[in-house]
Amino acid sequence: MAGPRMTVVAALQLATGVPIDRVLAFEDELRGADLVVLPEAVLGGYPGRTPFPEYFHAAVTVPGPETTELAALAARTGATLVVGVIERDGSTLYSTVVFLDPALGLVAKHRKLVPTARERLFWGRGDGSTLPAVPTAAGLAGAAICWENHMPLLRAAMYAKGVEIWCAPTADDRDVWQASMRHIADEGRCFVVSACPYEADGDDPFRGGSVIVGPLGDVLAGPLHDAEGVITAEIDLEEIVEARKSLDVSGHYARPDVFALTVDERPRDGVTFLK
C-alpha cells in the first residue's frame, strides 16, 4: 500500500503591476515550498489604470528578462513558480501564466482563453496550444486564469489531463470566488491554489482572498484578506487517490457514450504562409 506523498504548496498575495523586485523580496518566505502561485497580472498590471502606451511597455516578453529573474528565484528557493504576467507578443497583450521550474527554468505558459469585460479592450485571446499540465515536485500542475475557472469545458479538459494541483491566479476578490475554488477542488478531486491581488490604495483596489483547498473542498489555508503575504499548506497527494475513488469525472464518473469533448491544441496564428 502506498504511503503519504507529502509536499508543500503556497500562494503569494501581493498587488498587480509590481516591479519584479517586489516578488524577489519574498524569497525567504517562499523557501521550503514545492510550488508557489502568484496572482493574475502580478507583472504588468491590471488593465485600464494607465494610458495604453504605458501599459503596453510595462508588459513582459516570454521568454525575457523577467522570466530569467523568476527562473533564478525558483532555483534559489527550490519552488516551482506559477506567475501571472501580462505578456507582450508583437503588438498584442495576453494575460498569461508562466511556469518556472527550479532546475529547468521556464518550462511552459498558458494564455487566458477569454478576457472578461473591460479586459477585452486590452488583451488578446489565447488558443488551445497553451494548455499545459506540468510535472512539478508538488504534483502535476495546470492553470486556469480568473474566470476561465467558470468555463466548464476548460475544466473538463484539464481534469482529463490528470491535474493534481489546480493553480488559479485571479483578480476576483469576491466572496463567491471562495465557493468556486471549493467546488473545483471537489469536482476535480484535486488540490486548488488560488492567488488573488491585494491593493489597499487607488480607485480599483483588490482585497485579496488567496486560498488553498483540498480535494474534498475543505479549506486548508486562507482566505487571506486585506494584507500582503504568503499562505502555505502541507498536502498529501494520496488524498487524491482516495477522493477519486468515489468521483473521477474523466474516468468512472464519465459517460463518453453520451457526452464528448474535443480539444483543439493546434496553434492558431493570424497568418499562415504556405510554400
XYZ file of N, CA, C and O in Angstrom, residues 64-251:
752
model
N 11.978 36.247 -21.511
C 12.521 37.599 -21.463
C 13.256 37.809 -20.156
O 13.412 36.885 -19.340
N 13.715 39.041 -19.906
C 14.494 39.306 -18.689
C 13.750 38.959 -17.401
O 14.349 38.449 -16.450
N 12.445 39.225 -17.383
C 11.675 38.958 -16.160
C 11.561 37.460 -15.891
O 11.680 37.018 -14.738
N 11.317 36.671 -16.933
C 11.227 35.229 -16.706
C 12.587 34.656 -16.316
O 12.663 33.677 -15.568
N 13.663 35.256 -16.799
C 15.001 34.827 -16.375
C 15.199 35.072 -14.884
O 15.731 34.216 -14.157
N 14.754 36.246 -14.405
C 14.875 36.538 -12.978
C 13.976 35.628 -12.142
O 14.367 35.187 -11.051
N 12.793 35.340 -12.649
C 11.899 34.442 -11.924
C 12.465 33.025 -11.888
O 12.337 32.316 -10.881
N 13.084 32.595 -12.979
C 13.702 31.274 -13.007
C 14.823 31.187 -11.974
O 14.989 30.160 -11.295
N 15.584 32.264 -11.838
C 16.648 32.286 -10.831
C 16.068 32.222 -9.428
O 16.622 31.561 -8.534
N 14.948 32.901 -9.208
C 14.274 32.834 -7.909
C 13.795 31.407 -7.635
O 13.938 30.902 -6.516
N 13.222 30.762 -8.643
C 12.802 29.370 -8.479
C 13.982 28.483 -8.109
O 13.888 27.619 -7.226
N 15.118 28.701 -8.763
C 16.301 27.895 -8.478
C 16.797 28.120 -7.050
O 17.190 27.169 -6.354
N 16.763 29.358 -6.595
C 17.265 29.653 -5.251
C 16.355 29.105 -4.162
O 16.817 28.703 -3.083
N 15.047 29.117 -4.408
C 14.100 28.679 -3.394
C 13.762 27.200 -3.488
O 13.257 26.606 -2.531
N 13.987 26.590 -4.663
C 13.599 25.204 -4.872
C 12.128 25.017 -5.164
O 11.631 23.882 -5.173
N 11.413 26.099 -5.435
C 9.970 26.038 -5.674
C 9.656 26.275 -7.140
O 10.240 27.166 -7.773
N 8.729 25.513 -7.680
C 8.154 25.853 -8.977
C 7.262 27.080 -8.781
O 6.408 27.102 -7.893
N 7.467 28.103 -9.615
C 6.675 29.331 -9.531
C 5.665 29.351 -10.662
O 5.999 29.078 -11.824
N 4.430 29.688 -10.332
C 3.341 29.806 -11.303
C 2.869 31.254 -11.214
O 2.210 31.642 -10.243
N 3.220 32.054 -12.218
C 3.158 33.510 -12.083
C 2.280 34.115 -13.177
O 2.487 33.858 -14.367
N 1.335 34.958 -12.782
C 0.518 35.685 -13.740
C 1.237 36.917 -14.244
O 1.658 37.769 -13.447
N 1.387 37.024 -15.562
C 2.067 38.176 -16.168
C 1.225 38.704 -17.316
O 0.392 37.976 -17.872
N 1.448 39.951 -17.676
C 0.921 40.473 -18.933
C 2.021 40.302 -19.968
O 3.088 40.901 -19.858
N 1.745 39.452 -20.944
C 2.727 39.095 -21.964
C 2.535 39.967 -23.198
O 1.412 40.128 -23.691
N 3.621 40.493 -23.706
C 3.601 41.259 -24.949
C 4.194 40.400 -26.061
O 5.318 39.930 -25.975
N 3.396 40.190 -27.103
C 3.846 39.414 -28.258
C 3.500 40.221 -29.505
O 2.332 40.312 -29.884
N 4.510 40.827 -30.126
C 4.237 41.747 -31.218
C 3.497 42.953 -30.681
O 3.951 43.624 -29.747
N 2.328 43.234 -31.223
C 1.524 44.369 -30.776
C 0.316 43.944 -29.960
O -0.598 44.739 -29.733
N 0.310 42.702 -29.496
C -0.817 42.176 -28.738
C -0.380 41.802 -27.332
O 0.721 41.290 -27.131
N -1.254 42.057 -26.377
C -1.027 41.692 -24.992
C -1.912 40.509 -24.616
O -3.040 40.392 -25.097
N -1.385 39.656 -23.762
C -2.128 38.498 -23.263
C -1.991 38.430 -21.741
O -0.939 38.762 -21.191
N -3.060 37.985 -21.087
C -2.943 37.577 -19.693
C -2.422 36.147 -19.700
O -3.091 35.227 -20.174
N -1.230 35.964 -19.170
C -0.508 34.704 -19.301
C -0.035 34.224 -17.945
O 0.245 35.025 -17.048
N 0.049 32.917 -17.792
C 0.682 32.309 -16.629
C 1.938 31.592 -17.111
O 1.890 30.832 -18.083
N 3.048 31.853 -16.442
C 4.308 31.174 -16.768
C 4.668 30.216 -15.639
O 4.415 30.492 -14.455
N 5.255 29.092 -16.023
C 5.699 28.066 -15.080
C 7.225 28.068 -15.064
O 7.857 27.841 -16.105
N 7.820 28.301 -13.897
C 9.268 28.341 -13.742
C 9.698 27.180 -12.855
O 9.324 27.121 -11.678
N 10.478 26.256 -13.427
C 10.951 25.084 -12.708
C 12.305 25.386 -12.048
O 13.140 26.060 -12.650
N 12.547 24.883 -10.821
C 13.812 25.198 -10.152
C 15.052 24.745 -10.921
O 16.098 25.394 -10.832
N 14.940 23.646 -11.662
C 16.093 23.132 -12.400
C 16.088 23.524 -13.863
O 17.143 23.738 -14.464
N 14.902 23.644 -14.451
C 14.785 23.803 -15.902
C 14.425 25.213 -16.335
O 14.450 25.521 -17.527
N 14.066 26.085 -15.408
C 13.670 27.441 -15.775
C 12.265 27.491 -16.353
O 11.357 26.774 -15.902
N 12.081 28.337 -17.359
C 10.769 28.487 -17.988
C 10.419 27.212 -18.743
O 11.081 26.859 -19.717
N 9.375 26.515 -18.305
C 9.020 25.231 -18.922
C 7.691 25.270 -19.662
O 7.423 24.410 -20.498
N 6.828 26.238 -19.363
C 5.515 26.262 -20.016
C 4.855 27.609 -19.762
O 5.255 28.369 -18.872
N 3.828 27.883 -20.572
C 2.979 29.039 -20.322
C 1.556 28.709 -20.736
O 1.316 27.805 -21.548
N 0.624 29.445 -20.158
C -0.791 29.342 -20.524
C -1.335 30.732 -20.750
O -1.203 31.608 -19.877
N -1.914 30.953 -21.926
C -2.550 32.238 -22.223
C -4.055 32.133 -21.979
O -4.704 31.177 -22.418
N -4.593 33.136 -21.309
C -6.022 33.173 -20.996
C -6.843 33.089 -22.281
O -6.611 33.829 -23.238
N -7.815 32.196 -22.292
C -8.590 31.948 -23.500
C -9.600 33.040 -23.783
O -9.821 33.399 -24.950
N -10.227 33.566 -22.729
C -11.280 34.570 -22.924
C -11.104 35.698 -21.908
O -11.389 35.509 -20.722
N -10.615 36.848 -22.320
C -10.623 38.000 -21.413
C -12.049 38.379 -21.032
O -13.006 38.139 -21.792
N -12.205 38.983 -19.871
C -13.521 39.279 -19.311
C -13.777 40.782 -19.290
O -12.909 41.562 -18.905
N -14.991 41.175 -19.709
C -15.442 42.568 -19.597
C -14.401 43.514 -20.178
O -13.981 43.352 -21.321
N -13.939 44.503 -19.403
C -13.040 45.519 -19.954
C -11.707 44.941 -20.398
O -10.988 45.556 -21.184
N -11.343 43.748 -19.893
C -10.099 43.110 -20.318
C -10.061 42.912 -21.839
O -8.991 42.907 -22.441
N -11.232 42.777 -22.447
C -11.297 42.508 -23.892
C -10.823 43.701 -24.722
O -10.502 43.543 -25.895
N -10.790 44.873 -24.119
C -10.269 46.051 -24.813
C -8.746 46.053 -24.872
O -8.158 46.809 -25.660
N -8.112 45.236 -24.043
C -6.658 45.311 -23.881
C -5.940 44.012 -24.236
O -4.777 44.054 -24.631
N -6.588 42.869 -24.056
C -5.906 41.586 -24.163
C -6.423 40.775 -25.341
O -7.619 40.788 -25.655
N -5.516 40.041 -25.965
C -5.892 39.071 -26.974
C -6.379 37.778 -26.330
O -6.355 37.611 -25.101
N -6.824 36.857 -27.184
C -7.338 35.563 -26.727
C -6.305 34.477 -27.008
O -5.763 34.387 -28.099
N -6.036 33.667 -26.012
C -5.158 32.528 -26.204
C -5.828 31.449 -27.039
O -7.015 31.527 -27.349
N -5.053 30.431 -27.414
C -5.619 29.302 -28.143
C -5.291 28.009 -27.411
O -4.705 28.015 -26.326
N -5.670 26.895 -28.000
C -5.524 25.610 -27.327
C -4.105 25.092 -27.250
O -3.866 24.044 -26.642
N -3.156 25.824 -27.836
C -1.773 25.344 -27.830
C -1.070 25.594 -26.499
O 0.042 25.110 -26.294
N -1.687 26.367 -25.607
C -1.065 26.626 -24.308
C -2.001 26.165 -23.189
O -2.507 26.973 -22.409
N -2.196 24.871 -23.128
C -2.993 24.256 -22.056
C -2.143 23.177 -21.382
O -2.468 21.990 -21.409
N -1.027 23.561 -20.759
C -0.100 22.549 -20.281
C -0.538 21.898 -18.974
O -1.259 22.481 -18.165
N -0.087 20.677 -18.787
C -0.078 20.014 -17.487
C 1.389 19.764 -17.179
O 2.071 19.030 -17.900
N 1.889 20.389 -16.126
C 3.331 20.496 -15.891
C 3.734 19.639 -14.697
O 3.244 19.854 -13.574
N 4.633 18.687 -14.882
C 5.142 17.929 -13.732
C 5.943 18.846 -12.805
O 6.810 19.593 -13.257
N 5.642 18.812 -11.529
C 6.383 19.578 -10.525
C 6.616 18.682 -9.315
O 6.005 17.620 -9.171
N 7.474 19.138 -8.418
C 7.716 18.389 -7.189
C 6.464 18.292 -6.329
O 6.344 17.389 -5.494
N 5.517 19.217 -6.526
C 4.279 19.208 -5.752
C 3.212 18.319 -6.365
O 2.208 18.018 -5.714
N 3.399 17.912 -7.623
C 2.388 17.141 -8.334
C 2.196 17.704 -9.724
O 2.814 18.711 -10.108
N 1.329 17.074 -10.505
C 1.050 17.532 -11.863
C 0.189 18.789 -11.788
O -0.918 18.765 -11.251
N 0.698 19.901 -12.332
C 0.059 21.209 -12.162
C -0.479 21.736 -13.482
O 0.139 21.583 -14.530
N -1.631 22.373 -13.422
C -2.197 23.105 -14.539
C -2.735 24.423 -14.036
O -2.821 24.653 -12.824
N -3.107 25.312 -14.959
C -3.558 26.641 -14.556
C -4.806 27.045 -15.319
O -4.932 26.782 -16.512
N -5.703 27.709 -14.608
C -6.843 28.395 -15.197
C -6.869 29.794 -14.594
O -6.797 29.944 -13.367
N -6.951 30.805 -15.449
C -6.789 32.191 -15.011
C -8.153 32.828 -14.760
O -8.993 32.909 -15.666
N -8.373 33.282 -13.556
C -9.559 34.056 -13.175
C -10.836 33.382 -13.688
O -11.090 32.225 -13.357
N -11.616 34.058 -14.529
C -12.912 33.496 -14.889
C -12.844 32.350 -15.887
O -13.870 31.781 -16.238
N -11.652 31.973 -16.333
C -11.540 30.681 -17.020
C -12.018 29.559 -16.104
O -12.467 28.507 -16.585
N -11.914 29.776 -14.806
C -12.375 28.769 -13.853
C -13.884 28.547 -13.922
O -14.377 27.553 -13.387
N -14.600 29.466 -14.591
C -16.042 29.315 -14.764
C -16.394 28.660 -16.103
O -17.583 28.603 -16.463
N -15.402 28.206 -16.850
C -15.636 27.575 -18.154
C -15.687 26.054 -17.959
O -14.635 25.405 -17.808
N -16.871 25.446 -17.966
C -16.968 24.008 -17.668
C -16.143 23.137 -18.604
O -15.555 22.136 -18.158
N -16.064 23.481 -19.889
C -15.341 22.622 -20.810
C -13.834 22.744 -20.614
O -13.102 21.767 -20.803
N -13.355 23.926 -20.250
C -11.937 24.047 -19.909
C -11.625 23.199 -18.690
O -10.599 22.491 -18.648
N -12.482 23.253 -17.703
C -12.259 22.421 -16.518
C -12.228 20.941 -16.903
O -11.348 20.195 -16.460
N -13.160 20.529 -17.753
C -13.197 19.124 -18.163
C -11.907 18.721 -18.870
O -11.386 17.624 -18.658
N -11.376 19.630 -19.708
C -10.141 19.326 -20.429
C -8.981 19.173 -19.459
O -8.156 18.245 -19.595
N -8.877 20.054 -18.480
C -7.766 19.986 -17.542
C -7.909 18.796 -16.599
O -6.905 18.157 -16.231
N -9.139 18.473 -16.200
C -9.329 17.262 -15.394
C -8.848 16.033 -16.159
O -8.228 15.132 -15.589
N -9.133 16.002 -17.465
C -8.742 14.849 -18.274
C -7.229 14.713 -18.388
O -6.723 13.616 -18.659
N -6.508 15.808 -18.193
C -5.042 15.747 -18.208
C -4.474 15.210 -16.896
O -3.264 15.019 -16.764
N -5.348 14.989 -15.926
C -4.913 14.417 -14.656
C -4.313 15.404 -13.687
O -3.527 15.020 -12.807
N -4.682 16.677 -13.793
C -4.097 17.711 -12.940
C -4.336 17.399 -11.461
O -5.457 17.107 -11.042
N -3.256 17.459 -10.688
C -3.333 17.246 -9.236
C -3.307 18.560 -8.460
O -3.913 18.670 -7.393
N -2.580 19.550 -8.991
C -2.504 20.875 -8.372
C -3.115 21.870 -9.351
O -2.540 22.173 -10.392
N -4.299 22.353 -9.023
C -5.028 23.292 -9.872
C -4.638 24.708 -9.446
O -4.966 25.145 -8.342
N -3.910 25.407 -10.309
C -3.425 26.745 -10.000
C -4.394 27.770 -10.572
O -4.706 27.726 -11.771
N -4.843 28.692 -9.745
C -5.866 29.652 -10.153
C -5.431 31.080 -9.829
O -5.929 31.685 -8.867
N -4.500 31.647 -10.608
C -4.218 33.075 -10.466
C -5.462 33.870 -10.858
O -6.079 33.590 -11.894
N -5.823 34.857 -10.068
C -7.084 35.553 -10.317
C -6.980 37.018 -9.944
O -6.035 37.451 -9.291
N -7.985 37.791 -10.387
C -8.190 39.147 -9.900
C -9.598 39.265 -9.305
O -10.118 40.371 -9.156
N -10.200 38.145 -8.971
C -11.560 38.108 -8.423
C -11.470 38.011 -6.901
O -11.072 36.978 -6.355
N -11.831 39.094 -6.221
C -11.750 39.109 -4.760
C -13.125 38.992 -4.095
O -13.257 39.245 -2.891
N -14.140 38.583 -4.854
C -15.477 38.445 -4.285
C -15.555 37.214 -3.378
O -14.822 36.245 -3.538
N -16.508 37.247 -2.445
C -16.694 36.108 -1.554
C -17.075 34.844 -2.324
O -16.676 33.740 -1.945
N -17.832 35.003 -3.416
C -18.280 33.833 -4.162
C -17.115 33.094 -4.803
O -17.232 31.908 -5.138
N -15.972 33.783 -5.001
C -14.802 33.097 -5.558
C -14.375 31.931 -4.678
O -13.929 30.895 -5.184
N -14.531 32.094 -3.379
C -14.176 31.004 -2.477
C -15.037 29.768 -2.752
O -14.537 28.630 -2.717
N -16.297 29.994 -3.054
C -17.174 28.871 -3.389
C -16.734 28.195 -4.680
O -16.750 26.967 -4.794
N -16.308 28.999 -5.664
C -15.838 28.428 -6.924
C -14.605 27.562 -6.705
O -14.475 26.479 -7.278
N -13.662 28.040 -5.908
C -12.443 27.272 -5.663
C -12.748 25.973 -4.921
O -12.176 24.912 -5.226
N -13.654 26.022 -3.980
C -14.015 24.803 -3.255
C -14.754 23.828 -4.170
O -14.537 22.611 -4.091
N -15.584 24.367 -5.055
C -16.296 23.498 -5.992
C -15.329 22.790 -6.941
O -15.441 21.583 -7.174
N -14.358 23.542 -7.502
C -13.414 22.941 -8.443
C -12.581 21.869 -7.759
O -12.344 20.787 -8.320
N -12.130 22.137 -6.542
C -11.364 21.129 -5.811
C -12.191 19.861 -5.620
O -11.697 18.739 -5.815
N -13.456 20.028 -5.257
C -14.329 18.877 -5.018
C -14.697 18.177 -6.323
O -14.704 16.948 -6.393
N -14.990 18.937 -7.359
C -15.372 18.370 -8.653
C -14.199 17.628 -9.292
O -14.349 16.506 -9.796
N -13.017 18.262 -9.294
C -11.855 17.674 -9.945
C -11.065 16.750 -9.048
O -10.118 16.106 -9.506
N -11.431 16.696 -7.757
C -10.699 15.887 -6.789
C -9.205 16.200 -6.881
O -8.362 15.325 -7.071
N -8.905 17.500 -6.750
C -7.533 17.976 -6.846
C -7.328 19.040 -5.770
O -8.276 19.541 -5.166
N -6.068 19.369 -5.535
C -5.750 20.494 -4.669
C -5.803 21.779 -5.494
O -5.309 21.816 -6.623
N -6.388 22.813 -4.949
C -6.517 24.103 -5.621
C -5.709 25.147 -4.853
O -5.837 25.255 -3.621
N -4.888 25.886 -5.593
C -4.136 27.007 -5.011
C -4.500 28.252 -5.803
O -4.183 28.360 -6.986
N -5.198 29.170 -5.168
C -5.634 30.404 -5.823
C -4.924 31.590 -5.196
O -4.879 31.722 -3.969
N -4.353 32.449 -6.050
C -3.680 33.664 -5.587
C -4.406 34.873 -6.159
O -4.602 34.979 -7.368
N -4.798 35.780 -5.269
C -5.533 36.987 -5.654
C -4.739 38.215 -5.228
O -4.011 38.179 -4.226
N -4.829 39.317 -5.954
C -4.073 40.511 -5.553
C -4.622 41.164 -4.284
O -5.811 41.063 -3.978
N -3.734 41.838 -3.586
C -4.130 42.746 -2.524
C -3.559 44.125 -2.825
O -2.351 44.275 -3.042
N -4.443 45.129 -2.872
C -4.052 46.519 -3.075
C -4.925 47.383 -2.181
O -6.156 47.328 -2.276
N -4.315 48.178 -1.344
C -5.079 48.993 -0.397
C -5.497 50.331 -0.981
O -6.482 50.928 -0.543
N -4.758 50.821 -1.989
C -4.968 52.175 -2.468
C -5.547 52.173 -3.885
O -5.583 51.149 -4.570
N -5.975 53.364 -4.318
C -6.454 53.538 -5.671
C -7.966 53.436 -5.771
O -8.668 53.120 -4.795
N -8.469 53.698 -6.991
C -9.912 53.683 -7.223
C -10.447 52.278 -7.494
O -11.654 52.073 -7.512
N -9.548 51.332 -7.714
C -9.968 49.985 -8.115
C -9.141 48.956 -7.355
O -8.429 48.152 -7.942
N -9.207 48.971 -6.016
C -8.322 48.105 -5.226
C -8.813 46.655 -5.210
O -9.952 46.347 -5.555
N -7.930 45.773 -4.803
C -8.267 44.365 -4.581
C -8.022 44.044 -3.115
O -7.015 44.463 -2.540
N -8.905 43.257 -2.509
C -8.777 42.958 -1.081
C -8.183 41.589 -0.798
O -8.123 41.144 0.334
N -7.736 40.897 -1.861
C -7.135 39.591 -1.660
C -8.172 38.489 -1.597
O -9.269 38.589 -2.151
N -7.821 37.414 -0.929
C -8.680 36.239 -0.853
C -7.974 34.976 -1.303
O -8.630 33.975 -1.624
N -6.642 34.994 -1.319
C -5.891 33.800 -1.702
C -6.264 32.643 -0.779
O -6.459 32.822 0.431
N -6.324 31.434 -1.367
C -6.840 30.295 -0.613
C -6.240 29.007 -1.163
O -5.878 28.930 -2.341
N -6.113 28.007 -0.303
C -5.681 26.665 -0.684
C -6.749 25.699 -0.216
O -7.196 25.747 0.936
N -7.171 24.805 -1.128
C -8.306 23.921 -0.862
C -7.904 22.478 -1.146
O -7.162 22.204 -2.098
N -8.410 21.564 -0.343
C -8.144 20.141 -0.509
C -9.121 19.478 -1.459
O -10.137 20.070 -1.861
N -8.859 18.205 -1.833
C -9.620 17.543 -2.900
C -11.041 17.137 -2.536
O -11.731 16.557 -3.377
N -11.494 17.449 -1.345
C -12.898 17.278 -0.997
C -13.558 18.619 -0.708
O -14.640 18.684 -0.137
N -12.886 19.703 -1.111
C -13.452 21.030 -0.940
C -13.185 21.668 0.404
O -13.736 22.733 0.704
N -12.313 21.062 1.210
C -12.012 21.611 2.527
C -10.917 22.661 2.428
O -9.907 22.463 1.754
N -11.108 23.799 3.084
C -10.138 24.893 3.049
C -8.962 24.547 3.961
O -9.130 24.284 5.148
N -7.759 24.561 3.370
C -6.546 24.199 4.103
C -5.775 25.421 4.588
O -5.064 25.333 5.594
N -5.894 26.534 3.877
C -5.213 27.776 4.273
C -5.931 28.946 3.651
O -6.409 28.873 2.518
N -6.022 30.054 4.402
C -6.735 31.220 3.918
C -8.229 31.088 4.175
O -8.669 30.215 4.910
N -9.023 31.946 3.524
C -8.583 33.011 2.618
C -7.907 34.155 3.367
O -8.303 34.504 4.477
N -6.873 34.704 2.726
C -6.135 35.835 3.278
C -6.716 37.115 2.695
O -6.715 37.306 1.478
N -7.221 37.984 3.553
C -7.798 39.255 3.123
C -7.014 40.430 3.718
O -6.457 40.337 4.812
N -7.005 41.525 2.964
C -6.561 42.826 3.465
C -5.114 42.841 3.944
O -4.761 43.561 4.887
N -4.257 42.089 3.264
C -2.837 42.088 3.599
C -2.057 41.401 2.497
O -2.584 40.528 1.801
N -0.801 41.814 2.322
C 0.130 41.011 1.551
C 0.544 39.812 2.392
O 0.397 39.805 3.610
N 1.097 38.810 1.715
C 1.628 37.700 2.491
C 1.600 36.397 1.749
O 1.168 36.310 0.586
N 2.060 35.362 2.426
C 2.147 34.022 1.877
C 1.310 33.087 2.741
O 1.389 33.127 3.977
N 0.489 32.271 2.109
C -0.199 31.188 2.812
C 0.364 29.875 2.302
O 0.704 29.739 1.121
N 0.485 28.892 3.166
C 1.052 27.601 2.795
C 0.205 26.474 3.364
O -0.528 26.656 4.348
N 0.347 25.314 2.748
C -0.297 24.113 3.258
C 0.554 22.908 2.884
O 1.044 22.819 1.752
N 0.723 22.014 3.834
C 1.336 20.724 3.539
C 0.240 19.787 3.066
O -0.799 19.653 3.735
N 0.444 19.160 1.923
C -0.594 18.332 1.328
C -0.075 16.925 1.088
O 1.135 16.711 0.959
N -0.993 15.982 1.025
C -0.677 14.583 0.753
C -1.385 14.192 -0.537
O -2.619 14.119 -0.590
N -0.627 13.946 -1.602
C -1.219 13.619 -2.895
C -2.001 12.315 -2.866
O -2.858 12.086 -3.729
N -1.732 11.459 -1.875
C -2.505 10.221 -1.766
C -3.967 10.503 -1.452
O -4.834 9.656 -1.693
N -4.259 11.690 -0.924
C -5.660 12.049 -0.678
C -6.446 12.131 -1.979
O -7.668 11.912 -1.994
N -5.759 12.452 -3.076
C -6.437 12.491 -4.380
C -6.884 11.092 -4.777
O -7.992 10.895 -5.302
N -6.021 10.115 -4.551
C -6.363 8.726 -4.885
C -7.632 8.314 -4.148
O -8.567 7.754 -4.744
N -7.681 8.589 -2.873
C -8.851 8.227 -2.080
C -10.080 9.004 -2.528
O -11.185 8.444 -2.644
N -9.912 10.298 -2.821
C -11.050 11.130 -3.204
C -11.646 10.698 -4.545
O -12.869 10.740 -4.745
N -10.785 10.291 -5.483
C -11.275 9.913 -6.810
C -11.884 8.512 -6.833
O -12.451 8.106 -7.856
N -11.786 7.813 -5.746
C -12.463 6.516 -5.659
C -13.974 6.678 -5.865
O -14.622 5.864 -6.530
N -14.525 7.768 -5.335
C -15.967 7.985 -5.441
C -16.351 8.895 -6.590
O -17.507 8.879 -7.037
N -15.405 9.716 -7.086
C -15.732 10.650 -8.168
C -14.490 10.895 -9.013
O -13.527 11.504 -8.542
N -14.522 10.397 -10.246
C -13.471 10.671 -11.233
C -14.194 11.117 -12.491
O -14.656 10.297 -13.290
N -14.308 12.445 -12.680
C -15.174 12.970 -13.736
C -14.658 12.666 -15.133
O -15.408 12.779 -16.104
N -13.382 12.296 -15.251
C -12.841 11.916 -16.558
C -12.747 10.398 -16.720
O -12.338 9.921 -17.779
N -13.105 9.658 -15.695
C -12.978 8.208 -15.709
C -14.299 7.517 -15.434
O -15.243 7.612 -16.221
